[in-house]
Amino acid sequence: MSVIVSIMLLLSSMKPTETHSGLIQKGKASFYSKRFHGKKTSSGERYQNDELTAAHLSLPMNTMVEVTNLANNQSVVVRINDRGPHGKGRIIDLAYSAAKTIGMLKSGVANVAIRVVGRARSVAEQETAVLFPTNTQLMPMLTPVSNN
């Protein structure tokens, strides 16, 4: 019993993204219609067609996720800023530009793999961030998801 309590205490002390770090989930992705442009998301932000954002049912807001289209192996990194998708059998709703980047506009729905790659920085953290990241800092975002 004490082992279970210890594990629960450890998990509760972790930041939400740490508990999901590297999580890979496979399923179907859809994308927002252009008519949602300017509407409020669950985070309070306004949805923008040209931003690389997405909706997920359970990942914390501002989680950065790599989405790979399994049909063509094209990937994009998006930031979770909304709740959804609300379509049956879907695991993520992408902004229009993210869907375009991974080549799923024509099909409307794609089989994808998603992998948590980090958490977006706050404005204060961004001001002190390195302007030109090294290859080592970029590699976690560039690693492709296997088709297994």
PDB file of C-alpha atoms in Angstrom:
ATOM      1  CA  MET A   1       0.000   0.000   0.000  1.00  0.00           C
ATOM      2  CA  SER A   2       2.839   2.432   0.822  1.00  0.00           C
ATOM      3  CA  VAL A   3       4.299   1.898  -2.669  1.00  0.00           C
ATOM      4  CA  ILE A   4       1.034   3.050  -4.245  1.00  0.00           C
ATOM      5  CA  VAL A   5       0.929   6.115  -1.980  1.00  0.00           C
ATOM      6  CA  SER A   6       4.560   6.919  -2.849  1.00  0.00           C
ATOM      7  CA  ILE A   7       3.853   6.687  -6.571  1.00  0.00           C
ATOM      8  CA  MET A   8       0.755   8.870  -6.213  1.00  0.00           C
ATOM      9  CA  LEU A   9       2.747  11.501  -4.300  1.00  0.00           C
ATOM     10  CA  LEU A  10       5.505  11.451  -6.920  1.00  0.00           C
ATOM     11  CA  LEU A  11       3.053  11.888  -9.792  1.00  0.00           C
ATOM     12  CA  SER A  12       1.124  14.635  -8.018  1.00  0.00           C
ATOM     13  CA  SER A  13       4.340  16.619  -7.475  1.00  0.00           C
ATOM     14  CA  MET A  14       5.248  16.509 -11.175  1.00  0.00           C
ATOM     15  CA  LYS A  15       4.215  19.189 -13.619  1.00  0.00           C
ATOM     16  CA  PRO A  16       1.439  17.988 -15.966  1.00  0.00           C
ATOM     17  CA  THR A  17       3.665  17.899 -19.062  1.00  0.00           C
ATOM     18  CA  GLU A  18       6.321  15.895 -17.202  1.00  0.00           C
ATOM     19  CA  THR A  19       3.819  13.108 -16.621  1.00  0.00           C
ATOM     20  CA  HIS A  20       3.095  13.028 -20.372  1.00  0.00           C
ATOM     21  CA  SER A  21       6.620  13.698 -21.672  1.00  0.00           C
ATOM     22  CA  GLY A  22       7.290  11.563 -24.734  1.00  0.00           C
ATOM     23  CA  LEU A  23       3.745  10.191 -24.766  1.00  0.00           C
ATOM     24  CA  ILE A  24       2.891   8.670 -28.120  1.00  0.00           C
ATOM     25  CA  GLN A  25      -0.742   8.291 -29.047  1.00  0.00           C
ATOM     26  CA  LYS A  26      -2.053   7.051 -32.382  1.00  0.00           C
ATOM     27  CA  GLY A  27      -5.442   7.748 -33.866  1.00  0.00           C
ATOM     28  CA  LYS A  28      -7.374  10.001 -36.209  1.00  0.00           C
ATOM     29  CA  ALA A  29      -6.846  13.742 -36.589  1.00  0.00           C
ATOM     30  CA  SER A  30      -9.224  16.281 -38.054  1.00  0.00           C
ATOM     31  CA  PHE A  31      -8.891  20.029 -38.461  1.00  0.00           C
ATOM     32  CA  TYR A  32     -10.840  23.182 -37.713  1.00  0.00           C
ATOM     33  CA  SER A  33     -12.978  24.676 -40.438  1.00  0.00           C
ATOM     34  CA  LYS A  34     -11.897  28.148 -41.552  1.00  0.00           C
ATOM     35  CA  ARG A  35     -15.220  29.445 -40.187  1.00  0.00           C
ATOM     36  CA  PHE A  36     -13.880  29.093 -36.615  1.00  0.00           C
ATOM     37  CA  HIS A  37     -11.273  31.817 -37.282  1.00  0.00           C
ATOM     38  CA  GLY A  38     -11.505  34.420 -34.513  1.00  0.00           C
ATOM     39  CA  LYS A  39     -13.688  32.344 -32.175  1.00  0.00           C
ATOM     40  CA  LYS A  40     -12.566  31.800 -28.579  1.00  0.00           C
ATOM     41  CA  THR A  41     -10.846  28.548 -27.633  1.00  0.00           C
ATOM     42  CA  SER A  42     -11.047  26.828 -24.232  1.00  0.00           C
ATOM     43  CA  SER A  43      -7.860  28.623 -23.199  1.00  0.00           C
ATOM     44  CA  GLY A  44      -9.494  31.995 -23.867  1.00  0.00           C
ATOM     45  CA  GLU A  45      -7.342  32.706 -26.924  1.00  0.00           C
ATOM     46  CA  ARG A  46      -8.870  33.422 -30.303  1.00  0.00           C
ATOM     47  CA  TYR A  47      -8.450  30.644 -32.868  1.00  0.00           C
ATOM     48  CA  GLN A  48      -6.263  31.693 -35.801  1.00  0.00           C
ATOM     49  CA  ASN A  49      -6.221  29.676 -39.055  1.00  0.00           C
ATOM     50  CA  ASP A  50      -2.550  30.467 -39.629  1.00  0.00           C
ATOM     51  CA  GLU A  51      -1.203  29.426 -36.219  1.00  0.00           C
ATOM     52  CA  LEU A  52       0.199  25.997 -35.337  1.00  0.00           C
ATOM     53  CA  THR A  53      -2.252  25.108 -32.572  1.00  0.00           C
ATOM     54  CA  ALA A  54      -4.521  22.171 -31.746  1.00  0.00           C
ATOM     55  CA  ALA A  55      -7.233  20.817 -29.473  1.00  0.00           C
ATOM     56  CA  HIS A  56      -6.763  17.739 -27.290  1.00  0.00           C
ATOM     57  CA  LEU A  57      -9.122  16.300 -24.683  1.00  0.00           C
ATOM     58  CA  SER A  58      -6.652  15.794 -21.832  1.00  0.00           C
ATOM     59  CA  LEU A  59      -3.181  17.254 -22.467  1.00  0.00           C
ATOM     60  CA  PRO A  60      -2.464  20.423 -20.475  1.00  0.00           C
ATOM     61  CA  MET A  61      -2.811  23.769 -22.244  1.00  0.00           C
ATOM     62  CA  ASN A  62       0.442  24.976 -23.854  1.00  0.00           C
ATOM     63  CA  THR A  63       1.774  21.435 -24.270  1.00  0.00           C
ATOM     64  CA  MET A  64       3.862  21.185 -27.442  1.00  0.00           C
ATOM     65  CA  VAL A  65       2.999  18.110 -29.506  1.00  0.00           C
ATOM     66  CA  GLU A  66       4.604  16.673 -32.636  1.00  0.00           C
ATOM     67  CA  VAL A  67       1.896  15.365 -34.980  1.00  0.00           C
ATOM     68  CA  THR A  68       2.959  12.968 -37.751  1.00  0.00           C
ATOM     69  CA  ASN A  69       0.689  12.010 -40.636  1.00  0.00           C
ATOM     70  CA  LEU A  70       1.258   8.241 -40.907  1.00  0.00           C
ATOM     71  CA  ALA A  71       0.265   8.187 -44.602  1.00  0.00           C
ATOM     72  CA  ASN A  72       3.109  10.465 -45.744  1.00  0.00           C
ATOM     73  CA  ASN A  73       5.385  10.786 -42.652  1.00  0.00           C
ATOM     74  CA  GLN A  74       5.071  14.601 -42.635  1.00  0.00           C
ATOM     75  CA  SER A  75       5.243  16.177 -39.176  1.00  0.00           C
ATOM     76  CA  VAL A  76       4.395  19.461 -37.491  1.00  0.00           C
ATOM     77  CA  VAL A  77       4.804  20.707 -33.922  1.00  0.00           C
ATOM     78  CA  VAL A  78       1.671  22.351 -32.501  1.00  0.00           C
ATOM     79  CA  ARG A  79       0.689  23.935 -29.190  1.00  0.00           C
ATOM     80  CA  ILE A  80      -2.409  22.698 -27.373  1.00  0.00           C
ATOM     81  CA  ASN A  81      -4.721  25.668 -26.726  1.00  0.00           C
ATOM     82  CA  ASP A  82      -8.205  24.144 -26.901  1.00  0.00           C
ATOM     83  CA  ARG A  83     -10.280  21.160 -25.767  1.00  0.00           C
ATOM     84  CA  GLY A  84     -11.558  18.633 -28.252  1.00  0.00           C
ATOM     85  CA  PRO A  85     -11.909  17.050 -30.666  1.00  0.00           C
ATOM     86  CA  HIS A  86     -15.598  16.430 -30.376  1.00  0.00           C
ATOM     87  CA  GLY A  87     -15.830  14.124 -33.413  1.00  0.00           C
ATOM     88  CA  LYS A  88     -16.161  10.436 -32.587  1.00  0.00           C
ATOM     89  CA  GLY A  89     -12.906   8.477 -32.786  1.00  0.00           C
ATOM     90  CA  ARG A  90     -10.634  11.546 -33.101  1.00  0.00           C
ATOM     91  CA  ILE A  91      -7.637  12.217 -30.857  1.00  0.00           C
ATOM     92  CA  ILE A  92      -6.647  15.728 -32.009  1.00  0.00           C
ATOM     93  CA  ASP A  93      -8.081  18.692 -33.935  1.00  0.00           C
ATOM     94  CA  LEU A  94      -5.456  20.718 -35.784  1.00  0.00           C
ATOM     95  CA  ALA A  95      -5.493  24.345 -36.847  1.00  0.00           C
ATOM     96  CA  TYR A  96      -5.939  24.736 -40.608  1.00  0.00           C
ATOM     97  CA  SER A  97      -2.259  25.626 -41.234  1.00  0.00           C
ATOM     98  CA  ALA A  98      -1.039  22.623 -39.220  1.00  0.00           C
ATOM     99  CA  ALA A  99      -3.303  20.303 -41.232  1.00  0.00           C
ATOM    100  CA  LYS A 100      -1.963  21.852 -44.440  1.00  0.00           C
ATOM    101  CA  THR A 101       1.630  21.331 -43.269  1.00  0.00           C
ATOM    102  CA  ILE A 102       1.127  17.577 -42.858  1.00  0.00           C
ATOM    103  CA  GLY A 103      -0.850  17.210 -46.081  1.00  0.00           C
ATOM    104  CA  MET A 104      -4.286  16.279 -44.790  1.00  0.00           C
ATOM    105  CA  LEU A 105      -6.508  19.028 -46.225  1.00  0.00           C
ATOM    106  CA  LYS A 106      -7.819  16.920 -49.100  1.00  0.00           C
ATOM    107  CA  SER A 107      -8.675  13.879 -46.980  1.00  0.00           C
ATOM    108  CA  GLY A 108     -10.063  15.886 -44.045  1.00  0.00           C
ATOM    109  CA  VAL A 109      -9.115  13.151 -41.581  1.00  0.00           C
ATOM    110  CA  ALA A 110      -5.745  11.430 -41.225  1.00  0.00           C
ATOM    111  CA  ASN A 111      -4.201   8.647 -39.194  1.00  0.00           C
ATOM    112  CA  VAL A 112      -1.583  10.301 -37.015  1.00  0.00           C
ATOM    113  CA  ALA A 113       0.840   9.689 -34.188  1.00  0.00           C
ATOM    114  CA  ILE A 114       1.245  12.410 -31.592  1.00  0.00           C
ATOM    115  CA  ARG A 115       4.213  12.796 -29.286  1.00  0.00           C
ATOM    116  CA  VAL A 116       4.617  15.310 -26.458  1.00  0.00           C
ATOM    117  CA  VAL A 117       7.818  17.269 -27.025  1.00  0.00           C
ATOM    118  CA  GLY A 118       7.583  19.924 -24.313  1.00  0.00           C
ATOM    119  CA  ARG A 119       5.717  22.901 -22.986  1.00  0.00           C
ATOM    120  CA  ALA A 120       5.469  26.372 -24.517  1.00  0.00           C
ATOM    121  CA  ARG A 121       7.287  29.087 -22.624  1.00  0.00           C
ATOM    122  CA  SER A 122       5.586  32.058 -21.046  1.00  0.00           C
ATOM    123  CA  VAL A 123       6.317  35.512 -22.465  1.00  0.00           C
ATOM    124  CA  ALA A 124       8.853  36.196 -19.688  1.00  0.00           C
ATOM    125  CA  GLU A 125      10.699  32.961 -20.431  1.00  0.00           C
ATOM    126  CA  GLN A 126      10.690  33.680 -24.177  1.00  0.00           C
ATOM    127  CA  GLU A 127      12.465  37.007 -23.631  1.00  0.00           C
ATOM    128  CA  THR A 128      15.440  35.196 -22.075  1.00  0.00           C
ATOM    129  CA  ALA A 129      15.417  32.278 -24.540  1.00  0.00           C
ATOM    130  CA  VAL A 130      18.287  31.660 -26.948  1.00  0.00           C
ATOM    131  CA  LEU A 131      17.545  33.374 -30.264  1.00  0.00           C
ATOM    132  CA  PHE A 132      19.289  30.699 -32.311  1.00  0.00           C
ATOM    133  CA  PRO A 133      18.886  27.252 -30.704  1.00  0.00           C
ATOM    134  CA  THR A 134      21.546  24.622 -31.182  1.00  0.00           C
ATOM    135  CA  ASN A 135      20.949  21.342 -33.007  1.00  0.00           C
ATOM    136  CA  THR A 136      20.909  19.573 -29.641  1.00  0.00           C
ATOM    137  CA  GLN A 137      18.013  21.762 -28.480  1.00  0.00           C
ATOM    138  CA  LEU A 138      16.100  21.158 -31.717  1.00  0.00           C
ATOM    139  CA  MET A 139      16.574  17.377 -31.980  1.00  0.00           C
ATOM    140  CA  PRO A 140      13.684  16.386 -29.640  1.00  0.00           C
ATOM    141  CA  MET A 141      11.274  18.246 -31.944  1.00  0.00           C
ATOM    142  CA  LEU A 142      12.749  16.786 -35.141  1.00  0.00           C
ATOM    143  CA  THR A 143      12.828  13.108 -34.238  1.00  0.00           C
ATOM    144  CA  PRO A 144      10.281  11.296 -36.476  1.00  0.00           C
ATOM    145  CA  VAL A 145       7.663   9.030 -34.960  1.00  0.00           C
ATOM    146  CA  SER A 146       7.950   5.416 -36.114  1.00  0.00           C
ATOM    147  CA  ASN A 147       5.072   3.770 -37.982  1.00  0.00           C
ATOM    148  CA  ASN A 148       5.003   0.816 -35.572  1.00  0.00           C
TER     149      ASN A 148
END
